[in-house]
mmCIF file of C-alpha atoms in Angstrom:
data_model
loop_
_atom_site.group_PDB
_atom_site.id
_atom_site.type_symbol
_atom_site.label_atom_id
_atom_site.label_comp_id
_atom_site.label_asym_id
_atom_site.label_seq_id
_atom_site.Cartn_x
_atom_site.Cartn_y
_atom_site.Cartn_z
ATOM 1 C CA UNK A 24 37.780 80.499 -5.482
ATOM 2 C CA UNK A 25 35.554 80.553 -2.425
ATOM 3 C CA UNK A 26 36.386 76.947 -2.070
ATOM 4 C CA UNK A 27 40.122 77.877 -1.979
ATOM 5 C CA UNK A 28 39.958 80.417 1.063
ATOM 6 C CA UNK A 29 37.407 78.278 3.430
ATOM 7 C CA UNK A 30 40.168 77.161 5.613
ATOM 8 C CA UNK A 31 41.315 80.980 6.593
ATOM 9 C CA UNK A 32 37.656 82.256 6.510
ATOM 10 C CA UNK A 33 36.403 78.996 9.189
ATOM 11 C CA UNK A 34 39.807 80.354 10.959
ATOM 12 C CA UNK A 35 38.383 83.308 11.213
ATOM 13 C CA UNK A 36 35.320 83.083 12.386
ATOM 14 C CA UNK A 37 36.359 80.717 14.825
ATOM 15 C CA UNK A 38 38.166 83.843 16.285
ATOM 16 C CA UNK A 39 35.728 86.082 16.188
ATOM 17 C CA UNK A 40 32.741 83.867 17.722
ATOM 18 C CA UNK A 41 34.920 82.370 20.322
ATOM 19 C CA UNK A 42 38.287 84.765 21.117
ATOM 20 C CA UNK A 43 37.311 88.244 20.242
ATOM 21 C CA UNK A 44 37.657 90.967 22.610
ATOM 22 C CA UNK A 45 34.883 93.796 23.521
ATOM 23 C CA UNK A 46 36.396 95.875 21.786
ATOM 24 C CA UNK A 47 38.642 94.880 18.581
ATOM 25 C CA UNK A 48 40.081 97.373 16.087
ATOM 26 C CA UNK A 49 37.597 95.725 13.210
ATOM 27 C CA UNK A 50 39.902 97.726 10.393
ATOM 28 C CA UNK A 51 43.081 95.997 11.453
ATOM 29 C CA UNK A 52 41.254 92.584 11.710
ATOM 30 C CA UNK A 53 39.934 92.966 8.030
ATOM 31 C CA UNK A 54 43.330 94.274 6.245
ATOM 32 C CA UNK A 55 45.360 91.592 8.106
ATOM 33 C CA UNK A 56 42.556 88.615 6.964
ATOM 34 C CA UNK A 57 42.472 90.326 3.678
ATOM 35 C CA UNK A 58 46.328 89.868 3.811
ATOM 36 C CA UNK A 59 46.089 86.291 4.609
ATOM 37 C CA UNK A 60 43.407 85.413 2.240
ATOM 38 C CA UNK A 61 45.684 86.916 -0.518
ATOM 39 C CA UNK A 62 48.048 84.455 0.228
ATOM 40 C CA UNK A 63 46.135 81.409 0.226
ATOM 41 C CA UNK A 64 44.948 82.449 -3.310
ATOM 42 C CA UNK A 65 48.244 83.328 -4.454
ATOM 43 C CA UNK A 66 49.367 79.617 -3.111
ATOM 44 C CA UNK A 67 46.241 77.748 -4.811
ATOM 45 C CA UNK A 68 47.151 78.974 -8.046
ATOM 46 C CA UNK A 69 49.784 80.529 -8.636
ATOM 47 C CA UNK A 70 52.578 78.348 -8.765
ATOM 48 C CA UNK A 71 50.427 75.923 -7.004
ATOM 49 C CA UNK A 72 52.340 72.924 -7.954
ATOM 50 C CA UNK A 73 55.129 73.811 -6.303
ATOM 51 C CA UNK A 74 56.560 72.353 -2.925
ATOM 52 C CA UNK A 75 58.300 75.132 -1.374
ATOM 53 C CA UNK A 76 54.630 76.953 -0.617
ATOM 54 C CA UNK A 77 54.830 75.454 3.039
ATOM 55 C CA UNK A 78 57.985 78.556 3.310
ATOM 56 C CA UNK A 79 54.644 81.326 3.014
ATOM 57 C CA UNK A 80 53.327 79.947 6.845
ATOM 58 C CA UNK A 81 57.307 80.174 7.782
ATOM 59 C CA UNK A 82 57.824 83.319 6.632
ATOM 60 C CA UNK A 83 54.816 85.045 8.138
ATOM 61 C CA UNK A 84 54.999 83.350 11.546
ATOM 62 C CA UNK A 85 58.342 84.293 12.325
ATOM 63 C CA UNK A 86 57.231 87.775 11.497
ATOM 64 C CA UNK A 87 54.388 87.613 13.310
ATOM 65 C CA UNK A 88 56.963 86.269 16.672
ATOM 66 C CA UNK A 89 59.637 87.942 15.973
ATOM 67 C CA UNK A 90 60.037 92.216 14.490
ATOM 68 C CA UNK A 91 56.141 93.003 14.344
ATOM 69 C CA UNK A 92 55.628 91.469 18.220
ATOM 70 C CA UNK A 93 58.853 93.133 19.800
ATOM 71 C CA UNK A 94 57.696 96.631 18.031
ATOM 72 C CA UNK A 95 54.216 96.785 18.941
ATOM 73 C CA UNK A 96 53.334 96.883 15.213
ATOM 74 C CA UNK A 97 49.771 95.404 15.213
ATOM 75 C CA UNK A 98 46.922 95.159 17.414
ATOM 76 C CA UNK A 99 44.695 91.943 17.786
ATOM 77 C CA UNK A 100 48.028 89.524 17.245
ATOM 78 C CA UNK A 101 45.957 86.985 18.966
ATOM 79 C CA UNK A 102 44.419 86.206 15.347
ATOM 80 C CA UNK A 103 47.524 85.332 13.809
ATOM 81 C CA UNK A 104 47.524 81.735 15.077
ATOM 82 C CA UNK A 105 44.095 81.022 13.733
ATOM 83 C CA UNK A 106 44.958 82.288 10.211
ATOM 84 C CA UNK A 107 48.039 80.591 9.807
ATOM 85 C CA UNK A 108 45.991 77.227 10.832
ATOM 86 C CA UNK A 109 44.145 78.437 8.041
ATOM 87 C CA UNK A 110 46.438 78.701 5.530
ATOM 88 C CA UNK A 111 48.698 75.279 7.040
ATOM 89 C CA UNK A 112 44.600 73.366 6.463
ATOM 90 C CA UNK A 113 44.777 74.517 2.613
ATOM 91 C CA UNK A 114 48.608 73.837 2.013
ATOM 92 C CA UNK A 115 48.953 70.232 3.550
ATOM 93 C CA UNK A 116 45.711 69.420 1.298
ATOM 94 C CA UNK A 117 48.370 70.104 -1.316
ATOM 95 C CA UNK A 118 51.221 68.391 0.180
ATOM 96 C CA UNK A 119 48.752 65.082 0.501
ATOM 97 C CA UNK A 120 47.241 65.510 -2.719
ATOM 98 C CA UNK A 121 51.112 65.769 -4.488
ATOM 99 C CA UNK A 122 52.740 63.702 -2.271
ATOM 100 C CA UNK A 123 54.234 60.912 -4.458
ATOM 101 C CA UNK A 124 54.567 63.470 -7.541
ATOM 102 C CA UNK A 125 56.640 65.875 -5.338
ATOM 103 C CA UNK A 126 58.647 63.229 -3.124
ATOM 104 C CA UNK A 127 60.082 61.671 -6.453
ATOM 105 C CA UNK A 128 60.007 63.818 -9.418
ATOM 106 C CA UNK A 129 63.721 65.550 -8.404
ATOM 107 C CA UNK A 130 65.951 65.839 -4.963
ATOM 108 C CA UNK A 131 65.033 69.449 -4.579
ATOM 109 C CA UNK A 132 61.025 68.699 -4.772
ATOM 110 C CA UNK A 133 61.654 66.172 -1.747
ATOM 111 C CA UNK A 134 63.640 68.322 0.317
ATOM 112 C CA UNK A 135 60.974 71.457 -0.232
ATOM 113 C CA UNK A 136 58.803 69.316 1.504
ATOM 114 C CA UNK A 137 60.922 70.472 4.567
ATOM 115 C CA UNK A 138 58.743 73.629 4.345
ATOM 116 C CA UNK A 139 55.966 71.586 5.672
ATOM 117 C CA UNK A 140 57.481 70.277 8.594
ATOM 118 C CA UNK A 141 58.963 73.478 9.887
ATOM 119 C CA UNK A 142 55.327 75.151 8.356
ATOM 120 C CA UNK A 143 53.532 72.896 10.855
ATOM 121 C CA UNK A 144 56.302 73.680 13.837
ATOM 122 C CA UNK A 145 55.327 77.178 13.666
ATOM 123 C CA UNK A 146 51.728 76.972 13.835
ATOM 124 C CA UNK A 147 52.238 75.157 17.209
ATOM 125 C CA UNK A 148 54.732 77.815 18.356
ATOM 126 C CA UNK A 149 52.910 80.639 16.947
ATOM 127 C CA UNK A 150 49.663 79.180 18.878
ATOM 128 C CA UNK A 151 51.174 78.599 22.038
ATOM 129 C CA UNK A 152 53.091 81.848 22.191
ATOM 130 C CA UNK A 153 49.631 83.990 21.803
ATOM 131 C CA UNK A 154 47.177 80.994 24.165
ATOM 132 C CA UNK A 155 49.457 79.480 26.662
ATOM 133 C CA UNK A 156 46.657 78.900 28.701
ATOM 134 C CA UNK A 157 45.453 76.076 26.407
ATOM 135 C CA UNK A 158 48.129 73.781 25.596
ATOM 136 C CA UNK A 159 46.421 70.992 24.290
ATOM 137 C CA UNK A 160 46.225 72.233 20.572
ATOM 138 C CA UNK A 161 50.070 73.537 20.644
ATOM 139 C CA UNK A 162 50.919 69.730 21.724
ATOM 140 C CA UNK A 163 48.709 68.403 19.313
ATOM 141 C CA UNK A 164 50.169 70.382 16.482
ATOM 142 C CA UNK A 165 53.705 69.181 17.718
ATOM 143 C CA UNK A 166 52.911 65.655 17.699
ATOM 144 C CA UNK A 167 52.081 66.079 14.447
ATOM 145 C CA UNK A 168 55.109 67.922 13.332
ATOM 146 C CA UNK A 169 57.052 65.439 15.007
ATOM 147 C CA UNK A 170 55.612 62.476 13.405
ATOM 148 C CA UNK A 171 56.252 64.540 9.498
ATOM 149 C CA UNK A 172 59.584 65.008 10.719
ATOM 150 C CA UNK A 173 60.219 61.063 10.889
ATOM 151 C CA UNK A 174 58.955 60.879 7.243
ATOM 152 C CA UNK A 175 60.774 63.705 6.154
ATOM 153 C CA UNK A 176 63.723 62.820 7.594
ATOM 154 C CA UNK A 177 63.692 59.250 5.861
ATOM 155 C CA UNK A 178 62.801 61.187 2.579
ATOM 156 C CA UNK A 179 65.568 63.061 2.878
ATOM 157 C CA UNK A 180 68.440 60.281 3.925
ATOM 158 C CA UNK A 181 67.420 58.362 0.941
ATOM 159 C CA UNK A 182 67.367 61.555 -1.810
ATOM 160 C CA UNK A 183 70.743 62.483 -0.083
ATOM 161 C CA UNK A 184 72.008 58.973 -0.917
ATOM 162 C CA UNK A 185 70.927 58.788 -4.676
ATOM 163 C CA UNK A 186 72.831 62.386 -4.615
ATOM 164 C CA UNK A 187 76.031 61.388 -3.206
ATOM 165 C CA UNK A 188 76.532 57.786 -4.856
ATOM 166 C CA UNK A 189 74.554 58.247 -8.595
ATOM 167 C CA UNK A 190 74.768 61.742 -8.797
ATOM 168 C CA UNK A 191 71.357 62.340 -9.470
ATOM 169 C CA UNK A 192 70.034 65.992 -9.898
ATOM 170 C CA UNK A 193 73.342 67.239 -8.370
ATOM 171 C CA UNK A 194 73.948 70.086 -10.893
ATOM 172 C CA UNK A 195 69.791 71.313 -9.770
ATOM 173 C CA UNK A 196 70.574 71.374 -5.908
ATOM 174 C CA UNK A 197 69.934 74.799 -3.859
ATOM 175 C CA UNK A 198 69.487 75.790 -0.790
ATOM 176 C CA UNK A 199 66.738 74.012 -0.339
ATOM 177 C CA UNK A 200 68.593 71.110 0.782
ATOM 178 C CA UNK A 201 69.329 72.673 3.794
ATOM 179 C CA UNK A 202 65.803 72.439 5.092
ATOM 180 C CA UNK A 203 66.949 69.386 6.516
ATOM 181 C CA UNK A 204 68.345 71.328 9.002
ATOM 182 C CA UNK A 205 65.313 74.055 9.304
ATOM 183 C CA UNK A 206 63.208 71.271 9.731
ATOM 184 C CA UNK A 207 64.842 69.048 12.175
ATOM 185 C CA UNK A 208 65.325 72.198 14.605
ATOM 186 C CA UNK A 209 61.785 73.221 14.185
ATOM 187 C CA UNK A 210 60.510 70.371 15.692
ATOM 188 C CA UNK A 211 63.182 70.412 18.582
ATOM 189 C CA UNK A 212 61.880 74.178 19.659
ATOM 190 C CA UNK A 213 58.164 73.477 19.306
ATOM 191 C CA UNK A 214 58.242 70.183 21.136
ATOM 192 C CA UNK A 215 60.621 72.019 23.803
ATOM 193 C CA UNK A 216 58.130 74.692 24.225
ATOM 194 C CA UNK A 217 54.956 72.070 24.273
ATOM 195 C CA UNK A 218 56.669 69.256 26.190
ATOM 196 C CA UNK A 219 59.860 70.237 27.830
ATOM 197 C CA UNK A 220 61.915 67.568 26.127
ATOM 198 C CA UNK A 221 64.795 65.456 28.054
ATOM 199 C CA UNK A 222 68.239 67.168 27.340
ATOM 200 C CA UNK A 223 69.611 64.252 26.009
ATOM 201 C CA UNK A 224 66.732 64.105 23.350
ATOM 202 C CA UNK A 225 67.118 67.685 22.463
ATOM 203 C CA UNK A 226 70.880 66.987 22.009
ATOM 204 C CA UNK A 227 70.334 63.944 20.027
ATOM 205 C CA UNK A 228 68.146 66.138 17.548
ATOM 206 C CA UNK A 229 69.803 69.131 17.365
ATOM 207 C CA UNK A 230 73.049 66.654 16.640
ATOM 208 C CA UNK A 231 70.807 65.476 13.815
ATOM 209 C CA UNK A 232 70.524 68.841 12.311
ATOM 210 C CA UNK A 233 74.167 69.702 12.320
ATOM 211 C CA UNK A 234 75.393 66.448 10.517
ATOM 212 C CA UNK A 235 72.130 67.576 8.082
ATOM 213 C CA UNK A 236 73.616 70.889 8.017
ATOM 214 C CA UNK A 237 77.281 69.575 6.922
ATOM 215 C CA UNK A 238 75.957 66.884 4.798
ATOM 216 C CA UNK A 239 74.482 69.914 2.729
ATOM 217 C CA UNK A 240 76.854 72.386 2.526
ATOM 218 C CA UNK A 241 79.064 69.614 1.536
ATOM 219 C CA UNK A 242 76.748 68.873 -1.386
ATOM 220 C CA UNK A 243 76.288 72.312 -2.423
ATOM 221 C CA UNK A 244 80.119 73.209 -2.367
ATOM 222 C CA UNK A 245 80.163 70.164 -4.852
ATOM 223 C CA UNK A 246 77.586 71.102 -6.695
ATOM 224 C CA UNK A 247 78.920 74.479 -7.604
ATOM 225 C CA UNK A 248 82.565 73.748 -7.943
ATOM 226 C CA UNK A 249 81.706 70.885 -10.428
ATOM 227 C CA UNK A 250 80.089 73.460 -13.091
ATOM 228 C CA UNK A 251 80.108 76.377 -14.261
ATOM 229 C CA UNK A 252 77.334 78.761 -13.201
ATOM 230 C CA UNK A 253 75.704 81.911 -12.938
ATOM 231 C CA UNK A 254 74.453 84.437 -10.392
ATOM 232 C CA UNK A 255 71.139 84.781 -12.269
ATOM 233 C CA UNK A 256 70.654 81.312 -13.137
ATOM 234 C CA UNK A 257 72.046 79.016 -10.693
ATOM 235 C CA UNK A 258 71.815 80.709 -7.437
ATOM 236 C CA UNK A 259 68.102 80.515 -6.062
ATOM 237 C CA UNK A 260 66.222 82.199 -3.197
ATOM 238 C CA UNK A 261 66.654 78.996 -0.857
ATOM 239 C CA UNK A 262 70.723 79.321 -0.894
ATOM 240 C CA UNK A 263 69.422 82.146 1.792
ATOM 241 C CA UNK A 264 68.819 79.420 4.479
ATOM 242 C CA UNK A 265 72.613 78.932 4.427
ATOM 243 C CA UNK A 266 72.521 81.582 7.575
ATOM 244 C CA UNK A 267 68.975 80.661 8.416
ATOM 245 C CA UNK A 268 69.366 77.271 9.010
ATOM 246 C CA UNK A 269 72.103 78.185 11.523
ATOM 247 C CA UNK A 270 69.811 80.981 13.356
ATOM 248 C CA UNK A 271 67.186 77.865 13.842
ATOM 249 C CA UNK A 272 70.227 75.812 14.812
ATOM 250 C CA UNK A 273 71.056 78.694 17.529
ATOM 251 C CA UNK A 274 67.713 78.964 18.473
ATOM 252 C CA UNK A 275 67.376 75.408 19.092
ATOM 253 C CA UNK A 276 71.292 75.224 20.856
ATOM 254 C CA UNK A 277 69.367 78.519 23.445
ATOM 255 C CA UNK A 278 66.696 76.279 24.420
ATOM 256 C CA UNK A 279 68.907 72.885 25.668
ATOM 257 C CA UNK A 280 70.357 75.405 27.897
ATOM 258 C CA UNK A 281 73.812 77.082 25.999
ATOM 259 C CA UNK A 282 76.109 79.347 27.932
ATOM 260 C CA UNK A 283 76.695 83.232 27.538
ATOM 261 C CA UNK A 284 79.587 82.879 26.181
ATOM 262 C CA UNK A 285 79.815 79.792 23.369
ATOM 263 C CA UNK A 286 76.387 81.542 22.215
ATOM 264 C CA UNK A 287 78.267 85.008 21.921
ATOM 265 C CA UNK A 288 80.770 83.592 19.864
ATOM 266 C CA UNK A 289 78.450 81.454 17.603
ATOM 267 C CA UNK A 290 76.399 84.528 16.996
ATOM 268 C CA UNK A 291 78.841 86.544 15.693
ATOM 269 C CA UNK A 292 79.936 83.477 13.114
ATOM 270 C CA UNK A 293 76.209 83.060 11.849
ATOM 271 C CA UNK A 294 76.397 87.340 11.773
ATOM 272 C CA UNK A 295 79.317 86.674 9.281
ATOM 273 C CA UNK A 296 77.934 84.069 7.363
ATOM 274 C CA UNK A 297 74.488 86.421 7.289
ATOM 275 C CA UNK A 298 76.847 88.920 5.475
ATOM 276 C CA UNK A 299 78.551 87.346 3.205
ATOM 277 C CA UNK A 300 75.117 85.696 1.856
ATOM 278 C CA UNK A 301 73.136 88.282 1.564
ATOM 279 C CA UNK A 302 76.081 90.115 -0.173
ATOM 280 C CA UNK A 303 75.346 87.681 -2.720
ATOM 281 C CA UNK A 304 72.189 88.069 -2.827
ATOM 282 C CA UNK A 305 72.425 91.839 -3.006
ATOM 283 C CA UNK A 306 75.021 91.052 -6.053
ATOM 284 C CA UNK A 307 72.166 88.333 -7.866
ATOM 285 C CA UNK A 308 69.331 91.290 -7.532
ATOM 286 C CA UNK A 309 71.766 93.636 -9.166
ATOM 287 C CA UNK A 310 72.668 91.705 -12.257
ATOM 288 C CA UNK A 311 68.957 89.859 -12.352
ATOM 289 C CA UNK A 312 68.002 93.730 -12.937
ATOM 290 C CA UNK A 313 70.503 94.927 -15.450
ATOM 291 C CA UNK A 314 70.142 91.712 -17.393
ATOM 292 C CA UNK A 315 65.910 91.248 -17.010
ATOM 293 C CA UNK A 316 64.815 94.915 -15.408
ATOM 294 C CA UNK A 317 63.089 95.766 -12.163
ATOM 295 C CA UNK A 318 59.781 93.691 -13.374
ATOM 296 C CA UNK A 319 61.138 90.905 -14.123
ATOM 297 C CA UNK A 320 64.425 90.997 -12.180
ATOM 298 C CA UNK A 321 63.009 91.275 -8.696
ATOM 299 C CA UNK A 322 59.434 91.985 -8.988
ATOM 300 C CA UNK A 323 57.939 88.389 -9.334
ATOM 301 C CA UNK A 324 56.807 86.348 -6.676
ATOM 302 C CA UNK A 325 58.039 82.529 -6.276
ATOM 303 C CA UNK A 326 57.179 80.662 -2.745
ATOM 304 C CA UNK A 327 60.829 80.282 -1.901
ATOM 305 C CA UNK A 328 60.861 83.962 -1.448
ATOM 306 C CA UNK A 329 59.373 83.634 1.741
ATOM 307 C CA UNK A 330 62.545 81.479 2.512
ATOM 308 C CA UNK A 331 64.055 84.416 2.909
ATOM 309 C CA UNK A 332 61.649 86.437 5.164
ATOM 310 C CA UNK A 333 62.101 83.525 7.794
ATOM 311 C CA UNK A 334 65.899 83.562 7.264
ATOM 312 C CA UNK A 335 65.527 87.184 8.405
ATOM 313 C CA UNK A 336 62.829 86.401 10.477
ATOM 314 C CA UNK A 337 64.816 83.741 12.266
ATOM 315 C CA UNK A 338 67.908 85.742 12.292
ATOM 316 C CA UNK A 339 66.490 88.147 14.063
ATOM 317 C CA UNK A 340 64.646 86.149 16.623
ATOM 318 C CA UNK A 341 67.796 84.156 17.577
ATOM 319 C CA UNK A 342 69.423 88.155 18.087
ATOM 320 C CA UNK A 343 67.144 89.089 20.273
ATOM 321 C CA UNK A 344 67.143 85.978 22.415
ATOM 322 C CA UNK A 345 71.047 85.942 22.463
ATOM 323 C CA UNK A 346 71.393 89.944 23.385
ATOM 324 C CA UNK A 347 70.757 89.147 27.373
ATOM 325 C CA UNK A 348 73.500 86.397 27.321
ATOM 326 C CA UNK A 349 76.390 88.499 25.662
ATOM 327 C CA UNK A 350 78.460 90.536 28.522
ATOM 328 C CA UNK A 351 78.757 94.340 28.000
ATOM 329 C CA UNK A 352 82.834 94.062 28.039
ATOM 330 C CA UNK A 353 82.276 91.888 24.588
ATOM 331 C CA UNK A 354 83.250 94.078 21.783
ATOM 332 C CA UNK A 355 80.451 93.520 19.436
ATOM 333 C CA UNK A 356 77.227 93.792 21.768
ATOM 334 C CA UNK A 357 76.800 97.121 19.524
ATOM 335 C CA UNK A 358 76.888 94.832 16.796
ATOM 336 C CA UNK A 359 73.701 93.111 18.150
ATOM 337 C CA UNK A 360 72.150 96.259 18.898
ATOM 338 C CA UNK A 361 72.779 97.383 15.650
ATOM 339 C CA UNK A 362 71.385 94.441 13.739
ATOM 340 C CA UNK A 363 67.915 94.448 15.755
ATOM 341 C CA UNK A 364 67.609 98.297 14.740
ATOM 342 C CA UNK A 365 68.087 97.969 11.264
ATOM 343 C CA UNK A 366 66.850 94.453 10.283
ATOM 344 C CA UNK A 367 63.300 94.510 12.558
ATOM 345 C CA UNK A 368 62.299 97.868 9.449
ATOM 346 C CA UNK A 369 64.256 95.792 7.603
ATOM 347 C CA UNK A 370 62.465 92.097 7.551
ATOM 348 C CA UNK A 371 58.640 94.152 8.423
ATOM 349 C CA UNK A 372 59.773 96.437 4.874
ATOM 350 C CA UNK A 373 60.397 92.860 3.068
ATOM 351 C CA UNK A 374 57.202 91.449 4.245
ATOM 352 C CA UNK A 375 55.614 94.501 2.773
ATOM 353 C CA UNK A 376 56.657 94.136 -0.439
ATOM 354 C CA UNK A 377 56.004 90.417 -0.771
ATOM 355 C CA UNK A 378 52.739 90.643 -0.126
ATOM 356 C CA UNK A 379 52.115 93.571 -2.372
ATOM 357 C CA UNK A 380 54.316 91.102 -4.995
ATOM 358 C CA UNK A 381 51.677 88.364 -4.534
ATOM 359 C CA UNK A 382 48.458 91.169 -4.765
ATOM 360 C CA UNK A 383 49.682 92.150 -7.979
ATOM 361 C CA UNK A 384 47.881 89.851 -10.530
ATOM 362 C CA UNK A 385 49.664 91.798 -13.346
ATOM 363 C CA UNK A 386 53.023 90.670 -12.542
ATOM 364 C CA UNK A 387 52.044 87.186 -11.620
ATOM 365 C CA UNK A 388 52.646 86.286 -15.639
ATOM 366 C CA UNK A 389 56.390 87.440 -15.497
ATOM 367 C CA UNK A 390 56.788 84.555 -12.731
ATOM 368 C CA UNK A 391 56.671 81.593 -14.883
ATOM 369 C CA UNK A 392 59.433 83.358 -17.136
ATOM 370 C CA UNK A 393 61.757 84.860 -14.813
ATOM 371 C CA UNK A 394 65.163 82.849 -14.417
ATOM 372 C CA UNK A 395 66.800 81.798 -11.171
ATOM 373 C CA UNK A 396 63.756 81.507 -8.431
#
């Protein structure tokens, strides 16, 4: 077990020998680490084999950018960076170690590995957001998310092509498909924010992730109208990147320079599309409880969940960043308002529970027999 947490303990000391201040709040440092060491058991082993686990860095990186920064939540945010290296160091020794395994065992296993890419594209963010003064490491890390992209995106081209023309897995796709998109857009705001990419480059990519974006939904409208399905069954965490994956998009459309008003408008489509999903999923916890009960209805943790803190996450990031650019005569700037009061409690509330979820040994055994993760 010791073993297992190394790469968030070196992390840490690494920040306290060489970054700490005079005077640090030592209790915040030590629940936070505590947090973050949690998780890096919970990903060893539970569920360890599982691809998605690269959604856990996601998850708690947008957090840490996005609700807990803009609130003030936490002091010492400066150790953030250095812990989610930690955890990324631990996770892509799984991602090497299962590479072939999880590439070509089903379509869904090779595009979870989309978690890694974007994983790795906020670590770089997340690093130079809290050190701009030392680039070198942020540009380092986006190199390298860059060059998993490439891979990823071959990956993904060819499982998309055994999908459309033999039909394979079809009837197992989710939402994870759409990482595609997640990933492709991660890599054009962290090398945007390291390297100041050409327009025409950032165009080209974000391009990319809308045909990716398409491609998928078109799969996944297939997918579901050729069966029949349930809520409970068939509709996993990952369909929750539906609306993420066009946040990221936004995100991605703000940095290569959108105007006000497009940006206003394409908010307020991604705000309906953020509805209607999480209607559903609202719906899926509902009838997950009356059919399995709180414990095992909602209470279990599965890495995907984190899918949906960085929808959230995401969602709320791109809000904030949009707000300036939407006029006061547009009718729904209280709209925006709105969603930043009640989704930053909101998305901090969910990150809560999810990490009490994964601290709870108990109710790690109901995980493996829980339905519809």
């Amino acid at each position: 077990m010791f073993i297992q947490t190394m790469p968030v303990i070196l992390s840490f000391l690494v920040y306290i020998f060489f970054y700490l201040d005079t005077n640090p709040n030592l209790v915040y440092l030590f629940i936070i680490t505590s947090y973050f060491t949690g998780a890096l058991l919970v990903s060893s082993f539970i569920r360890k084999e599982d691809p998605s686990k690269g959604a856990l860095i996601m998850g708690l990186g947008i957090v840490s950018l996005g609700p807990v920064h803009t609130v003030n939540l936490i002091q010492e945010p400066e150790v953030v960076p250095f812990l989610l290296i930690g955890l990324w160091l631990q996770i892509s020794i799984s991602y090497i170690k299962n590479f072939n395994k999880w590439s070509f065992q089903d379509a869904n296993h090779a595009f979870l590995h989309g978690t890694w890419v974007a994983a790795t594209s906020v670590v770089g963010v997340s690093v130079l957001f809290y050190y701009p003064h030392e680039p070198f490491v942020s540009k380092l890390i986006a190199v390298l998310a860059a060059f998993l992209w490439v891979g990823y995106a071959v990956l993904s081209i060819y499982t998309f092509r055994k999908i459309i023309f033999s039909k394979m897995d079809l009837e197992k796709v989710h939402g994870g498909i759409l990482l595609t998109v997640v990933a492709t857009q991660s890599v054009v705001i962290v090398m945007e924010w390291t390297f100041d990419l050409l327009k025409t480059v950032e165009l080209i990519l974000i391009s990319i992730g809308i045909l990716f974006y398409l491609g998928s939904i078109g799969v996944l409208i297939i997918r579901y109208a050729r069966k029949t399905w349930t809520i409970v069954d068939d509709w996993k965490n990952t369909n929750c990147i539906v609306h993420g994956a066009l946040s990221i998009t936004g995100v991605a459309w703000l940095n290569s320079g959108a105007s006000g008003s497009s940006i206003g408008f394409y908010w307020l489509f991604v705000f309906i599309v953020f509805l209607i999903v999480e209607w559903m999923e609202l719906y899926r916890a509902s009838e997950r409880i009356k059919l399995l009960g709180i414990r095992q209805g909602i209470y279990v943790y599965h890495p995907s969940q984190w899918a949906r803190i960085f929808t959230f996450g995401m969602f709320y990031y791109f809000t904030t960043i949009c707000k300036p650019l939407i006029h006061i005569n547009d009718g729904y700037l209280s709209v925006v308002d709105a969603s930043l009061l009640i989704l930053g409690p909101v998305i901090i509330f969910l990150t809560i529970i999810q990490l009490l979820i994964m601290g709870y040994p108990i109710l790690m055994k109901a995980t493996e027999k829980a339905p519809g993760n």
